[in-house]
Amino acid sequence: MHDTKHLLAAARLIPVLTIERAEDAVPLAQALVAGGVKTLEITLRTPAAAKAAALIRANVPEAIVGLGTVCSEEDLRLAADLDLPFAFSPGGTPKLYEAAARLGVAFIPGVATASELMVALENGIDCCKLFPAESVGGINLLKSLAGPFLTAKFCPTGGITEASAPLYLALPNVLAVGGSWLTPAADIRAGNWAAITERAKASMTKLG
Ligand code: 3PG
C-alpha cells in the first residue's frame, strides 16, 4: 500500500478539484503540473469525477492523482480499481476503515476532534485530513493535538487560502494542505489554464 505520509510530505500543496466536464481533466492537470503542483485530489462530487481521474492517470504521467470525498465502499473501490495512491474522505466510519484495509486503499480519513483521531489511530492510520480545518479550530487545534498525539500527521483542508497555507505548513504535524483556491470554477469553465498555472506557481513560491 502507498505510504501516505511520504506522499503528503512530498506534495505539500494538494488542490481539491471538482471537475464538471471530463474533457477539462487533462488540461487542468497539465496546467497544475506546469505550475509545480503535481499531487491532485479529484472529488467524487460530480458524475465526471471517476472518468476525470482515469484520464489524468492515463495521460498526465507527472501527476499523482487520487480521489476525495470518498464516502462509501463503492468510492473506495474506484480508487482500488484505478490503483490510485490515495483516497481522502471528509470523515471516517467503521465501514470505511474496514473496506479500505480489505481493498488495500491508502485511506486518509477526515477528523475534526481528538476522539475521531483516536478512532483513526485505533485503525492503524496516523495520517489524517483535518476537516473542515478553519471551522474546527485550524492552526490552534493542530497545535493542541500535537501534545497528546505524537505520531499523528495532518493534511488540513477547508477554508485554507494562499495566505494561510504557509502558516499551516510551518506546524510540525502538518505535512500538506489542501484547498480549492488554486482552481476557481470560473477558470476551469473558461479553460483559463494559464491563470491556473500562474496561481499554482505563486502558491508554491509562497511556501518557500
Ligand atoms: C473540500 O473538501 O471542499 C476541501 O476541504 C476544500 O475546501 P475549500 O474549498 O475551503 O478549500
PDB file of C-alpha atoms and ligand atoms in Angstrom:
ATOM      1  CA  MET A   1       0.000   0.000   0.000  1.00  0.00           C
ATOM      2  CA  HIS A   2       1.140   3.561  -0.672  1.00  0.00           C
ATOM      3  CA  ASP A   3       2.855   5.484   2.132  1.00  0.00           C
ATOM      4  CA  THR A   4       0.567   8.461   2.698  1.00  0.00           C
ATOM      5  CA  LYS A   5       2.958  10.342   4.987  1.00  0.00           C
ATOM      6  CA  HIS A   6       5.667  10.291   2.356  1.00  0.00           C
ATOM      7  CA  LEU A   7       3.199  11.214  -0.372  1.00  0.00           C
ATOM      8  CA  LEU A   8       1.774  14.197   1.542  1.00  0.00           C
ATOM      9  CA  ALA A   9       5.195  15.446   2.635  1.00  0.00           C
ATOM     10  CA  ALA A  10       6.363  15.439  -0.971  1.00  0.00           C
ATOM     11  CA  ALA A  11       3.194  17.178  -2.173  1.00  0.00           C
ATOM     12  CA  ARG A  12       2.853  19.977   0.424  1.00  0.00           C
ATOM     13  CA  LEU A  13       0.017  21.539  -1.577  1.00  0.00           C
ATOM     14  CA  ILE A  14      -2.906  19.474  -2.865  1.00  0.00           C
ATOM     15  CA  PRO A  15      -5.555  21.155  -4.989  1.00  0.00           C
ATOM     16  CA  VAL A  16      -9.068  19.912  -4.305  1.00  0.00           C
ATOM     17  CA  LEU A  17     -10.533  19.574  -7.797  1.00  0.00           C
ATOM     18  CA  THR A  18     -14.211  19.410  -8.628  1.00  0.00           C
ATOM     19  CA  ILE A  19     -14.414  18.616 -12.329  1.00  0.00           C
ATOM     20  CA  GLU A  20     -17.728  19.106 -14.108  1.00  0.00           C
ATOM     21  CA  ARG A  21     -16.586  18.074 -17.611  1.00  0.00           C
ATOM     22  CA  ALA A  22     -14.261  15.113 -18.089  1.00  0.00           C
ATOM     23  CA  GLU A  23     -12.635  16.856 -21.060  1.00  0.00           C
ATOM     24  CA  ASP A  24     -11.291  19.519 -18.682  1.00  0.00           C
ATOM     25  CA  ALA A  25      -9.393  16.943 -16.634  1.00  0.00           C
ATOM     26  CA  VAL A  26      -6.215  16.581 -18.699  1.00  0.00           C
ATOM     27  CA  PRO A  27      -5.607  20.288 -19.495  1.00  0.00           C
ATOM     28  CA  LEU A  28      -6.377  21.174 -15.873  1.00  0.00           C
ATOM     29  CA  ALA A  29      -3.885  18.621 -14.565  1.00  0.00           C
ATOM     30  CA  GLN A  30      -1.297  19.743 -17.128  1.00  0.00           C
ATOM     31  CA  ALA A  31      -1.784  23.371 -16.053  1.00  0.00           C
ATOM     32  CA  LEU A  32      -1.218  22.480 -12.396  1.00  0.00           C
ATOM     33  CA  VAL A  33       1.816  20.313 -13.150  1.00  0.00           C
ATOM     34  CA  ALA A  34       3.269  23.190 -15.202  1.00  0.00           C
ATOM     35  CA  GLY A  35       2.901  25.361 -12.094  1.00  0.00           C
ATOM     36  CA  GLY A  36       4.757  22.837  -9.934  1.00  0.00           C
ATOM     37  CA  VAL A  37       1.689  21.277  -8.310  1.00  0.00           C
ATOM     38  CA  LYS A  38       1.624  17.556  -9.033  1.00  0.00           C
ATOM     39  CA  THR A  39      -0.468  15.828  -6.402  1.00  0.00           C
ATOM     40  CA  LEU A  40      -4.144  16.240  -7.233  1.00  0.00           C
ATOM     41  CA  GLU A  41      -7.333  15.306  -5.399  1.00  0.00           C
ATOM     42  CA  ILE A  42     -10.364  14.696  -7.616  1.00  0.00           C
ATOM     43  CA  THR A  43     -13.502  14.998  -5.517  1.00  0.00           C
ATOM     44  CA  LEU A  44     -16.271  12.473  -6.134  1.00  0.00           C
ATOM     45  CA  ARG A  45     -18.849  15.250  -6.280  1.00  0.00           C
ATOM     46  CA  THR A  46     -19.640  15.208  -9.982  1.00  0.00           C
ATOM     47  CA  PRO A  47     -20.636  12.461 -12.426  1.00  0.00           C
ATOM     48  CA  ALA A  48     -17.423  13.180 -14.377  1.00  0.00           C
ATOM     49  CA  ALA A  49     -15.093  12.628 -11.398  1.00  0.00           C
ATOM     50  CA  ALA A  50     -14.124   8.980 -11.907  1.00  0.00           C
ATOM     51  CA  LYS A  51     -13.552   9.444 -15.634  1.00  0.00           C
ATOM     52  CA  ALA A  52     -11.532  12.604 -14.929  1.00  0.00           C
ATOM     53  CA  ALA A  53      -9.275  10.701 -12.522  1.00  0.00           C
ATOM     54  CA  ALA A  54      -8.802   7.886 -15.040  1.00  0.00           C
ATOM     55  CA  LEU A  55      -7.984  10.333 -17.848  1.00  0.00           C
ATOM     56  CA  ILE A  56      -5.373  12.138 -15.757  1.00  0.00           C
ATOM     57  CA  ARG A  57      -3.887   8.829 -14.632  1.00  0.00           C
ATOM     58  CA  ALA A  58      -3.579   7.702 -18.262  1.00  0.00           C
ATOM     59  CA  ASN A  59      -2.487  10.976 -19.889  1.00  0.00           C
ATOM     60  CA  VAL A  60      -0.558  13.066 -17.380  1.00  0.00           C
ATOM     61  CA  PRO A  61       2.225  10.812 -16.075  1.00  0.00           C
ATOM     62  CA  GLU A  62       3.805  13.580 -13.967  1.00  0.00           C
ATOM     63  CA  ALA A  63       0.610  13.959 -11.935  1.00  0.00           C
ATOM     64  CA  ILE A  64      -0.079  11.934  -8.792  1.00  0.00           C
ATOM     65  CA  VAL A  65      -3.837  11.685  -8.775  1.00  0.00           C
ATOM     66  CA  GLY A  66      -6.108  10.421  -6.019  1.00  0.00           C
ATOM     67  CA  LEU A  67      -9.729  10.722  -5.004  1.00  0.00           C
ATOM     68  CA  GLY A  68     -11.522  12.905  -2.484  1.00  0.00           C
ATOM     69  CA  THR A  69     -14.998  12.965  -0.951  1.00  0.00           C
ATOM     70  CA  VAL A  70     -14.735   9.191  -0.596  1.00  0.00           C
ATOM     71  CA  CYS A  71     -17.781   8.309   1.492  1.00  0.00           C
ATOM     72  CA  SER A  72     -18.619   4.662   0.695  1.00  0.00           C
ATOM     73  CA  GLU A  73     -17.095   1.297  -0.114  1.00  0.00           C
ATOM     74  CA  GLU A  74     -18.093   1.870  -3.729  1.00  0.00           C
ATOM     75  CA  ASP A  75     -15.995   5.054  -3.735  1.00  0.00           C
ATOM     76  CA  LEU A  76     -13.039   3.157  -2.262  1.00  0.00           C
ATOM     77  CA  ARG A  77     -13.430   0.534  -4.983  1.00  0.00           C
ATOM     78  CA  LEU A  78     -12.963   3.239  -7.625  1.00  0.00           C
ATOM     79  CA  ALA A  79      -9.629   4.143  -6.044  1.00  0.00           C
ATOM     80  CA  ALA A  80      -8.659   0.458  -5.866  1.00  0.00           C
ATOM     81  CA  ASP A  81      -9.727  -0.289  -9.447  1.00  0.00           C
ATOM     82  CA  LEU A  82      -7.753   2.668 -10.801  1.00  0.00           C
ATOM     83  CA  ASP A  83      -4.818   1.820  -8.490  1.00  0.00           C
ATOM     84  CA  LEU A  84      -4.806   5.395  -7.188  1.00  0.00           C
ATOM     85  CA  PRO A  85      -2.246   6.209  -4.489  1.00  0.00           C
ATOM     86  CA  PHE A  86      -4.613   7.895  -2.007  1.00  0.00           C
ATOM     87  CA  ALA A  87      -8.252   8.419  -1.120  1.00  0.00           C
ATOM     88  CA  PHE A  88      -9.360  11.315   1.081  1.00  0.00           C
ATOM     89  CA  SER A  89     -12.624  11.292   2.986  1.00  0.00           C
ATOM     90  CA  PRO A  90     -14.295  14.121   4.874  1.00  0.00           C
ATOM     91  CA  GLY A  91     -14.681  11.660   7.786  1.00  0.00           C
ATOM     92  CA  GLY A  92     -14.051   8.124   8.921  1.00  0.00           C
ATOM     93  CA  THR A  93     -16.567   5.379   9.699  1.00  0.00           C
ATOM     94  CA  PRO A  94     -16.052   1.778  10.840  1.00  0.00           C
ATOM     95  CA  LYS A  95     -17.287   0.581   7.434  1.00  0.00           C
ATOM     96  CA  LEU A  96     -14.808   2.773   5.566  1.00  0.00           C
ATOM     97  CA  TYR A  97     -11.869   1.744   7.770  1.00  0.00           C
ATOM     98  CA  GLU A  98     -12.716  -1.920   7.264  1.00  0.00           C
ATOM     99  CA  ALA A  99     -13.222  -1.602   3.495  1.00  0.00           C
ATOM    100  CA  ALA A 100     -10.072   0.464   2.963  1.00  0.00           C
ATOM    101  CA  ALA A 101      -7.974  -2.156   4.768  1.00  0.00           C
ATOM    102  CA  ARG A 102      -9.608  -5.007   2.854  1.00  0.00           C
ATOM    103  CA  LEU A 103      -9.225  -3.296  -0.548  1.00  0.00           C
ATOM    104  CA  GLY A 104      -5.683  -2.085   0.172  1.00  0.00           C
ATOM    105  CA  VAL A 105      -6.539   1.570  -0.457  1.00  0.00           C
ATOM    106  CA  ALA A 106      -4.308   4.244   1.112  1.00  0.00           C
ATOM    107  CA  PHE A 107      -7.138   5.883   3.013  1.00  0.00           C
ATOM    108  CA  ILE A 108      -6.794   9.356   4.538  1.00  0.00           C
ATOM    109  CA  PRO A 109      -9.829   9.904   6.758  1.00  0.00           C
ATOM    110  CA  GLY A 110     -11.109  13.278   7.831  1.00  0.00           C
ATOM    111  CA  VAL A 111     -11.040  14.026  11.563  1.00  0.00           C
ATOM    112  CA  ALA A 112     -12.217  17.054  13.491  1.00  0.00           C
ATOM    113  CA  THR A 113     -11.776  16.008  17.134  1.00  0.00           C
ATOM    114  CA  ALA A 114      -9.389  14.111  19.421  1.00  0.00           C
ATOM    115  CA  SER A 115     -11.830  11.194  19.627  1.00  0.00           C
ATOM    116  CA  GLU A 116     -12.099  10.919  15.842  1.00  0.00           C
ATOM    117  CA  LEU A 117      -8.320  10.953  15.615  1.00  0.00           C
ATOM    118  CA  MET A 118      -8.171   8.188  18.234  1.00  0.00           C
ATOM    119  CA  VAL A 119     -10.509   6.063  16.104  1.00  0.00           C
ATOM    120  CA  ALA A 120      -8.193   6.568  13.118  1.00  0.00           C
ATOM    121  CA  LEU A 121      -5.181   5.607  15.256  1.00  0.00           C
ATOM    122  CA  GLU A 122      -7.030   2.503  16.527  1.00  0.00           C
ATOM    123  CA  ASN A 123      -7.415   1.543  12.871  1.00  0.00           C
ATOM    124  CA  GLY A 124      -3.698   1.928  12.262  1.00  0.00           C
ATOM    125  CA  ILE A 125      -3.969   5.258  10.455  1.00  0.00           C
ATOM    126  CA  ASP A 126      -1.846   8.129  11.755  1.00  0.00           C
ATOM    127  CA  CYS A 127      -2.082  10.372   8.715  1.00  0.00           C
ATOM    128  CA  CYS A 128      -5.400  12.207   8.539  1.00  0.00           C
ATOM    129  CA  LYS A 129      -7.119  15.106   6.901  1.00  0.00           C
ATOM    130  CA  LEU A 130      -8.242  17.797   9.364  1.00  0.00           C
ATOM    131  CA  PHE A 131     -11.656  18.792   8.057  1.00  0.00           C
ATOM    132  CA  PRO A 132     -13.179  21.338   7.885  1.00  0.00           C
ATOM    133  CA  ALA A 133      -9.919  22.860   9.114  1.00  0.00           C
ATOM    134  CA  GLU A 134     -10.775  26.519   9.616  1.00  0.00           C
ATOM    135  CA  SER A 135     -14.226  25.793  11.065  1.00  0.00           C
ATOM    136  CA  VAL A 136     -12.978  23.345  13.697  1.00  0.00           C
ATOM    137  CA  GLY A 137     -10.088  25.393  15.055  1.00  0.00           C
ATOM    138  CA  GLY A 138      -7.431  25.336  12.339  1.00  0.00           C
ATOM    139  CA  ILE A 139      -3.918  26.104  13.491  1.00  0.00           C
ATOM    140  CA  ASN A 140      -4.820  26.262  17.196  1.00  0.00           C
ATOM    141  CA  LEU A 141      -6.478  22.848  17.096  1.00  0.00           C
ATOM    142  CA  LEU A 142      -3.475  21.330  15.303  1.00  0.00           C
ATOM    143  CA  LYS A 143      -1.139  22.788  17.961  1.00  0.00           C
ATOM    144  CA  SER A 144      -3.349  21.305  20.695  1.00  0.00           C
ATOM    145  CA  LEU A 145      -3.445  17.867  19.064  1.00  0.00           C
ATOM    146  CA  ALA A 146       0.368  17.812  18.756  1.00  0.00           C
ATOM    147  CA  GLY A 147       0.721  17.342  22.554  1.00  0.00           C
ATOM    148  CA  PRO A 148      -1.106  14.051  23.125  1.00  0.00           C
ATOM    149  CA  PHE A 149      -0.769  12.582  19.633  1.00  0.00           C
ATOM    150  CA  LEU A 150       2.927  12.432  18.918  1.00  0.00           C
ATOM    151  CA  THR A 151       2.772  10.334  15.751  1.00  0.00           C
ATOM    152  CA  ALA A 152      -0.267  11.912  14.086  1.00  0.00           C
ATOM    153  CA  LYS A 153       0.263  13.961  10.939  1.00  0.00           C
ATOM    154  CA  PHE A 154      -2.281  16.016   9.050  1.00  0.00           C
ATOM    155  CA  CYS A 155      -3.381  17.440   5.761  1.00  0.00           C
ATOM    156  CA  PRO A 156      -5.787  20.221   6.768  1.00  0.00           C
ATOM    157  CA  THR A 157      -8.398  21.304   4.231  1.00  0.00           C
ATOM    158  CA  GLY A 158     -11.434  23.535   4.345  1.00  0.00           C
ATOM    159  CA  GLY A 159     -11.117  27.291   4.336  1.00  0.00           C
ATOM    160  CA  ILE A 160      -7.354  27.395   3.692  1.00  0.00           C
ATOM    161  CA  THR A 161      -6.075  30.184   1.456  1.00  0.00           C
ATOM    162  CA  GLU A 162      -2.884  31.080  -0.363  1.00  0.00           C
ATOM    163  CA  ALA A 163      -2.061  33.342   2.598  1.00  0.00           C
ATOM    164  CA  SER A 164      -2.766  30.825   5.363  1.00  0.00           C
ATOM    165  CA  ALA A 165      -1.225  27.757   3.661  1.00  0.00           C
ATOM    166  CA  PRO A 166       2.378  28.598   4.715  1.00  0.00           C
ATOM    167  CA  LEU A 167       1.242  29.153   8.318  1.00  0.00           C
ATOM    168  CA  TYR A 168      -0.294  25.669   8.431  1.00  0.00           C
ATOM    169  CA  LEU A 169       2.740  24.105   6.777  1.00  0.00           C
ATOM    170  CA  ALA A 170       5.014  25.641   9.419  1.00  0.00           C
ATOM    171  CA  LEU A 171       3.446  23.322  12.022  1.00  0.00           C
ATOM    172  CA  PRO A 172       5.478  20.144  12.650  1.00  0.00           C
ATOM    173  CA  ASN A 173       2.384  17.911  12.472  1.00  0.00           C
ATOM    174  CA  VAL A 174       1.215  19.287   9.101  1.00  0.00           C
ATOM    175  CA  LEU A 175       2.628  17.550   6.042  1.00  0.00           C
ATOM    176  CA  ALA A 176       0.455  19.149   3.357  1.00  0.00           C
ATOM    177  CA  VAL A 177      -2.549  21.422   2.944  1.00  0.00           C
ATOM    178  CA  GLY A 178      -5.463  21.046   0.571  1.00  0.00           C
ATOM    179  CA  GLY A 179      -7.785  23.571  -0.933  1.00  0.00           C
ATOM    180  CA  SER A 180      -9.835  24.722  -3.863  1.00  0.00           C
ATOM    181  CA  TRP A 181      -8.363  28.225  -4.146  1.00  0.00           C
ATOM    182  CA  LEU A 182      -5.899  27.133  -6.841  1.00  0.00           C
ATOM    183  CA  THR A 183      -8.630  26.197  -9.299  1.00  0.00           C
ATOM    184  CA  PRO A 184     -11.605  28.582  -9.322  1.00  0.00           C
ATOM    185  CA  ALA A 185     -14.620  27.076 -11.110  1.00  0.00           C
ATOM    186  CA  ALA A 186     -14.784  30.082 -13.448  1.00  0.00           C
ATOM    187  CA  ASP A 187     -11.228  29.467 -14.684  1.00  0.00           C
ATOM    188  CA  ILE A 188     -11.939  25.790 -15.302  1.00  0.00           C
ATOM    189  CA  ARG A 189     -15.194  26.595 -17.110  1.00  0.00           C
ATOM    190  CA  ALA A 190     -13.418  29.170 -19.298  1.00  0.00           C
ATOM    191  CA  GLY A 191     -10.411  26.941 -19.967  1.00  0.00           C
ATOM    192  CA  ASN A 192      -8.195  29.595 -18.448  1.00  0.00           C
ATOM    193  CA  TRP A 193      -5.310  27.177 -17.936  1.00  0.00           C
ATOM    194  CA  ALA A 194      -2.601  29.869 -17.963  1.00  0.00           C
ATOM    195  CA  ALA A 195      -4.218  31.565 -14.952  1.00  0.00           C
ATOM    196  CA  ILE A 196      -4.291  28.242 -13.118  1.00  0.00           C
ATOM    197  CA  THR A 197      -0.599  27.654 -13.841  1.00  0.00           C
ATOM    198  CA  GLU A 198       0.264  31.152 -12.591  1.00  0.00           C
ATOM    199  CA  ARG A 199      -1.755  30.706  -9.400  1.00  0.00           C
ATOM    200  CA  ALA A 200      -0.100  27.341  -8.764  1.00  0.00           C
ATOM    201  CA  LYS A 201       3.350  28.875  -9.249  1.00  0.00           C
ATOM    202  CA  ALA A 202       2.502  31.797  -6.925  1.00  0.00           C
ATOM    203  CA  SER A 203       1.208  29.485  -4.198  1.00  0.00           C
ATOM    204  CA  MET A 204       4.243  27.201  -4.422  1.00  0.00           C
ATOM    205  CA  THR A 205       6.574  30.224  -4.272  1.00  0.00           C
ATOM    206  CA  LYS A 206       4.827  31.469  -1.100  1.00  0.00           C
ATOM    207  CA  LEU A 207       5.502  28.107   0.539  1.00  0.00           C
ATOM    208  CA  GLY A 208       9.223  28.829   0.144  1.00  0.00           C
TER     209      GLY A 208
HETATM  210  C1  3PG B   1     -13.312  20.373   0.433  1.00  0.00           C
HETATM  211  O1  3PG B   1     -13.425  19.200   0.705  1.00  0.00           O
HETATM  212  O2  3PG B   1     -14.201  21.065  -0.095  1.00  0.00           O
HETATM  213  C2  3PG B   1     -11.997  20.950   0.718  1.00  0.00           C
HETATM  214  O3  3PG B   1     -11.787  20.910   2.071  1.00  0.00           O
HETATM  215  C3  3PG B   1     -11.749  22.268   0.106  1.00  0.00           C
HETATM  216  O4  3PG B   1     -12.208  23.274   0.903  1.00  0.00           O
HETATM  217  P1  3PG B   1     -12.053  24.775   0.402  1.00  0.00           P
HETATM  218  O5  3PG B   1     -12.981  24.914  -0.782  1.00  0.00           O
HETATM  219  O6  3PG B   1     -12.479  25.594   1.580  1.00  0.00           O
HETATM  220  O7  3PG B   1     -10.622  24.969   0.013  1.00  0.00           O
END
